[in-house]
Coordinates of C-alpha atoms in Angstrom, one line a residue:
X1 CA 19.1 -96.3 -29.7
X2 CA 17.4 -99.7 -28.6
X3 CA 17.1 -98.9 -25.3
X4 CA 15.6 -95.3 -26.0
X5 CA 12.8 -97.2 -28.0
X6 CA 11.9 -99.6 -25.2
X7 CA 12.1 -96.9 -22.5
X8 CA 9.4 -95.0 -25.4
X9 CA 7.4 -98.1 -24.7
X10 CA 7.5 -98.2 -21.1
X11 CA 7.1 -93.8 -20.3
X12 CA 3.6 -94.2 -22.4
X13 CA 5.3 -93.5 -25.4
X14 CA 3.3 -96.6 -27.8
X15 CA 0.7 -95.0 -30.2
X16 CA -0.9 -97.9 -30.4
X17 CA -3.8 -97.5 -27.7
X18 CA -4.7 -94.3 -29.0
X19 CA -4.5 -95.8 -33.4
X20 CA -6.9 -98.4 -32.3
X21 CA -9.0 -96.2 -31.0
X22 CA -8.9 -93.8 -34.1
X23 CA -10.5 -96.3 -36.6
X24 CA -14.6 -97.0 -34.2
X25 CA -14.4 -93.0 -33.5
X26 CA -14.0 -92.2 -37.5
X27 CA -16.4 -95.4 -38.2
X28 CA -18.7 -93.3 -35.3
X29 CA -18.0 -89.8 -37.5
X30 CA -19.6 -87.8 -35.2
X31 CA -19.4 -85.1 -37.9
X32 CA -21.5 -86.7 -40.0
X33 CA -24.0 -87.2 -36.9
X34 CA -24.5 -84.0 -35.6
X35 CA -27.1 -83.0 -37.9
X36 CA -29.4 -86.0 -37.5
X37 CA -28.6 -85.8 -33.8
X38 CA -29.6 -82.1 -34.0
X39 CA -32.7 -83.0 -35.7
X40 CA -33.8 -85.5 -33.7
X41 CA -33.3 -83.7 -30.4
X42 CA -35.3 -80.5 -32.1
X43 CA -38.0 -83.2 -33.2
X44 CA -38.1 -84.2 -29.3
X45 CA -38.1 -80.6 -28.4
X46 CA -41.1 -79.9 -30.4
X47 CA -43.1 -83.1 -29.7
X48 CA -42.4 -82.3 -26.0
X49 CA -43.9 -78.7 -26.2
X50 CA -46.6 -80.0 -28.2
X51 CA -47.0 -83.0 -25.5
X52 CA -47.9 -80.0 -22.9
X53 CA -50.6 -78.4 -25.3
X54 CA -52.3 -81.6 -25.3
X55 CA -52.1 -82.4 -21.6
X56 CA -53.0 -78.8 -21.2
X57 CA -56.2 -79.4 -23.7
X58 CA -56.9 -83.1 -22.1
X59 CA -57.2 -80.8 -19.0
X60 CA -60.2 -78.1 -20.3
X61 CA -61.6 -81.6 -22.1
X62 CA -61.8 -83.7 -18.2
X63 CA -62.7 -80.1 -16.6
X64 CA -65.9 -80.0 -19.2
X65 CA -66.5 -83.6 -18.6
X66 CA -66.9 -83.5 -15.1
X67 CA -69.0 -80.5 -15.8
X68 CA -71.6 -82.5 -18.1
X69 CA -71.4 -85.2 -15.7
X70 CA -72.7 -82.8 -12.7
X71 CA -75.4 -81.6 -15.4
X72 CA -76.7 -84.9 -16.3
X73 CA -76.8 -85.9 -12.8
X74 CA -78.7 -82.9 -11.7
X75 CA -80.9 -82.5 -14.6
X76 CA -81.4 -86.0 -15.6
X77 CA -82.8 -84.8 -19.2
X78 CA -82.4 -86.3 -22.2
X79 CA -80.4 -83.5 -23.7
X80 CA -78.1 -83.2 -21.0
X81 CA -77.4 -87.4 -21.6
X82 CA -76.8 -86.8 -25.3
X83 CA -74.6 -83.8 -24.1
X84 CA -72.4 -86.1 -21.4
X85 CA -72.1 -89.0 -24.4
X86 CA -71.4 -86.4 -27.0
X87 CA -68.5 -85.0 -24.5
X88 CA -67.1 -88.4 -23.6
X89 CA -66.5 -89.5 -26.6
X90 CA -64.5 -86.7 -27.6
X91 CA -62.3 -86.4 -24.5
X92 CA -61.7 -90.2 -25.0
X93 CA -60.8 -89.7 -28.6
X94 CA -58.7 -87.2 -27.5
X95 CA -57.3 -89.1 -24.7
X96 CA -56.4 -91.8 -27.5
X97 CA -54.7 -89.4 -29.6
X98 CA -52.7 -88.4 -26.9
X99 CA -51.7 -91.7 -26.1
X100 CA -50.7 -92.3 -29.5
X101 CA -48.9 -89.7 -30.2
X102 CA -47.0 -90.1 -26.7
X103 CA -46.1 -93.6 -27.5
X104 CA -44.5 -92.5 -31.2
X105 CA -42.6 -90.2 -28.7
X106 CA -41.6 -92.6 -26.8
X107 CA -40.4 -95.1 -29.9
X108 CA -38.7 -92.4 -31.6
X109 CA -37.0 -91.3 -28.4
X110 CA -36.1 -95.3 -27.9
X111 CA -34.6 -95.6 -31.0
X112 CA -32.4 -93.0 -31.2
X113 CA -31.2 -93.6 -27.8
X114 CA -30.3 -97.1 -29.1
X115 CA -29.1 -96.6 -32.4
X116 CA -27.0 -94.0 -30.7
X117 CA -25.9 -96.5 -28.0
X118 CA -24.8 -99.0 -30.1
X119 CA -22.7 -96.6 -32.5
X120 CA -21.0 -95.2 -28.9
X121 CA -20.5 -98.9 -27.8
X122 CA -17.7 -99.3 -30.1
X123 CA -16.0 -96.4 -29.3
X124 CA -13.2 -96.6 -26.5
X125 CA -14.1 -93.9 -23.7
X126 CA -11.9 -91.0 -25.5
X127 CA -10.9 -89.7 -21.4
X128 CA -8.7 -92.6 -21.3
X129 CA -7.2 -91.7 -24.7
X130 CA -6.8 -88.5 -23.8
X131 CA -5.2 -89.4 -21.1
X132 CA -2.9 -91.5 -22.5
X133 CA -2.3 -88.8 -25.4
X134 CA -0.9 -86.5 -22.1
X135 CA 1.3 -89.1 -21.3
X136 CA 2.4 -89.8 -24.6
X137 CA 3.4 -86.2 -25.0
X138 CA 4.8 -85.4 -21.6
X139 CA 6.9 -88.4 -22.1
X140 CA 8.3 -86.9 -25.1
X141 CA 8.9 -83.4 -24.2
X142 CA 11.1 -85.4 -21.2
X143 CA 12.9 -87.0 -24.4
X144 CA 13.0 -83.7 -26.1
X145 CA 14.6 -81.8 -22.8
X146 CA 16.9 -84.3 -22.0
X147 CA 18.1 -84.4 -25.9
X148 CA 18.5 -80.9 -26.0
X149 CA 20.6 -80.8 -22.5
X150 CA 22.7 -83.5 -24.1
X151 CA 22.9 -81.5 -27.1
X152 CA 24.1 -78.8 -25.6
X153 CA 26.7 -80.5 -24.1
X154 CA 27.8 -82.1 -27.0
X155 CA 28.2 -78.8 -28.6
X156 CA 30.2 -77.8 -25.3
X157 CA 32.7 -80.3 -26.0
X158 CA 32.7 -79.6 -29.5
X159 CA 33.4 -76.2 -28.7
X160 CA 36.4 -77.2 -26.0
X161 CA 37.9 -79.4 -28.9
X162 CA 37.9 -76.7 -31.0
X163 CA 39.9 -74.5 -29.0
X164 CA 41.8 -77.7 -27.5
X165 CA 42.6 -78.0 -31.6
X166 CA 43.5 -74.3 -32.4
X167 CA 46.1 -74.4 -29.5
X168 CA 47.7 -77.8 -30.4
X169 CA 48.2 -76.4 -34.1
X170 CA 49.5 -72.9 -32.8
X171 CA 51.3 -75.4 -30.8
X172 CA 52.2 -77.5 -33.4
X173 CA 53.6 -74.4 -35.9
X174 CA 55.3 -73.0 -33.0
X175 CA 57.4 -76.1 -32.4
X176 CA 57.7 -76.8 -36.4
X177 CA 59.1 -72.9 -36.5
X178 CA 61.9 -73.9 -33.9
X179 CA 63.2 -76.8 -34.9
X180 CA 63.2 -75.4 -38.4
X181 CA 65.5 -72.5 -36.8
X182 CA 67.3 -74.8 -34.1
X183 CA 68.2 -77.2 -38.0
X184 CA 69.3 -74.0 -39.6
X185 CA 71.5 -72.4 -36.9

């Protein structure tokens, strides 16, 4: 039985890699996660498509710009200088908002990626543990077939001794009946 248990140890049959993995992957509880990771990547989703409508937006806002800007240099009226200032400062404004709202993108995207890292860090690479889970299990269904071959053969033998016992007590009563007769006669 000893040497069964060691050979377990050396065919990949020790648990232990794959226990001390078990207790960082439930402390991950990715579970649990899903639905804040869900949330945040449909909060990225959205700010992303919204990112577009406000590039696409900044895009009319420089096109009119450039437009005022021809006007003011051809006209070189007052109205059309009140017109350029007036349309600068809202495309910068916008411009700002878009910066702003691209760098709360960016921070929430940063810390998720991080918060996420360093839960995942923890966590042993669950390929490997898989991969030693295969082992684990192929080394046992070896055990498992070679216990059953040897079980059958076992209950070969039983079955021979059987028999081999059924003869030697026909045997047995046979030679008990004769001298019984040979003592009597």
């Amino acid at each position: 039985m000893t040497s069964t248990t060691s050979s377990n140890n050396n065919n990949g049959g020790d648990l232990s890699p794959l226990q001390s993995a078990l207790l960082p992957w439930s402390a991950f509880n990715l579970t649990d996660r899903r639905p804040h990771l869900d949330n945040t990547a449909q909060s990225l989703v959205e700010a992303k498509e919204t990112s577009l409508k406000a590039r696409k937006q900044l895009g009319d806002l420089t096109k009119n710009l450039k437009r005022a800007v021809k006007v003011a240099e051809t006209e070189k009226s007052e109205e059309s200088v009140k017109s350029l200032a007036v349309s600068c400062k809202g495309t910068i404004k916008r411009y700002q908002e878009e910066i702003d709202s691209l760098t709360r993108r960016c921070k929430t995207a940063e810390g998720s990626f991080v918060q996420l890292y360093h839960s995942l860090h923890e966590c042993a690479d669950p390929s490997v543990l898989i991969s030693e889970a295969l082992l684990l299990i192929e080394g046992r269904d070896g055990q498992i077939h070679n216990l059953l071959s040897a079980m059958e053969g076992l209950n070969d033998e039983l079955e021979n001794a059987r028999e081999e016992k059924e003869r030697l007590e026909s045997d047995l009563e046979e030679s008990a009946r004769e001298l019984k007769e040979a003592l009597k006669g």
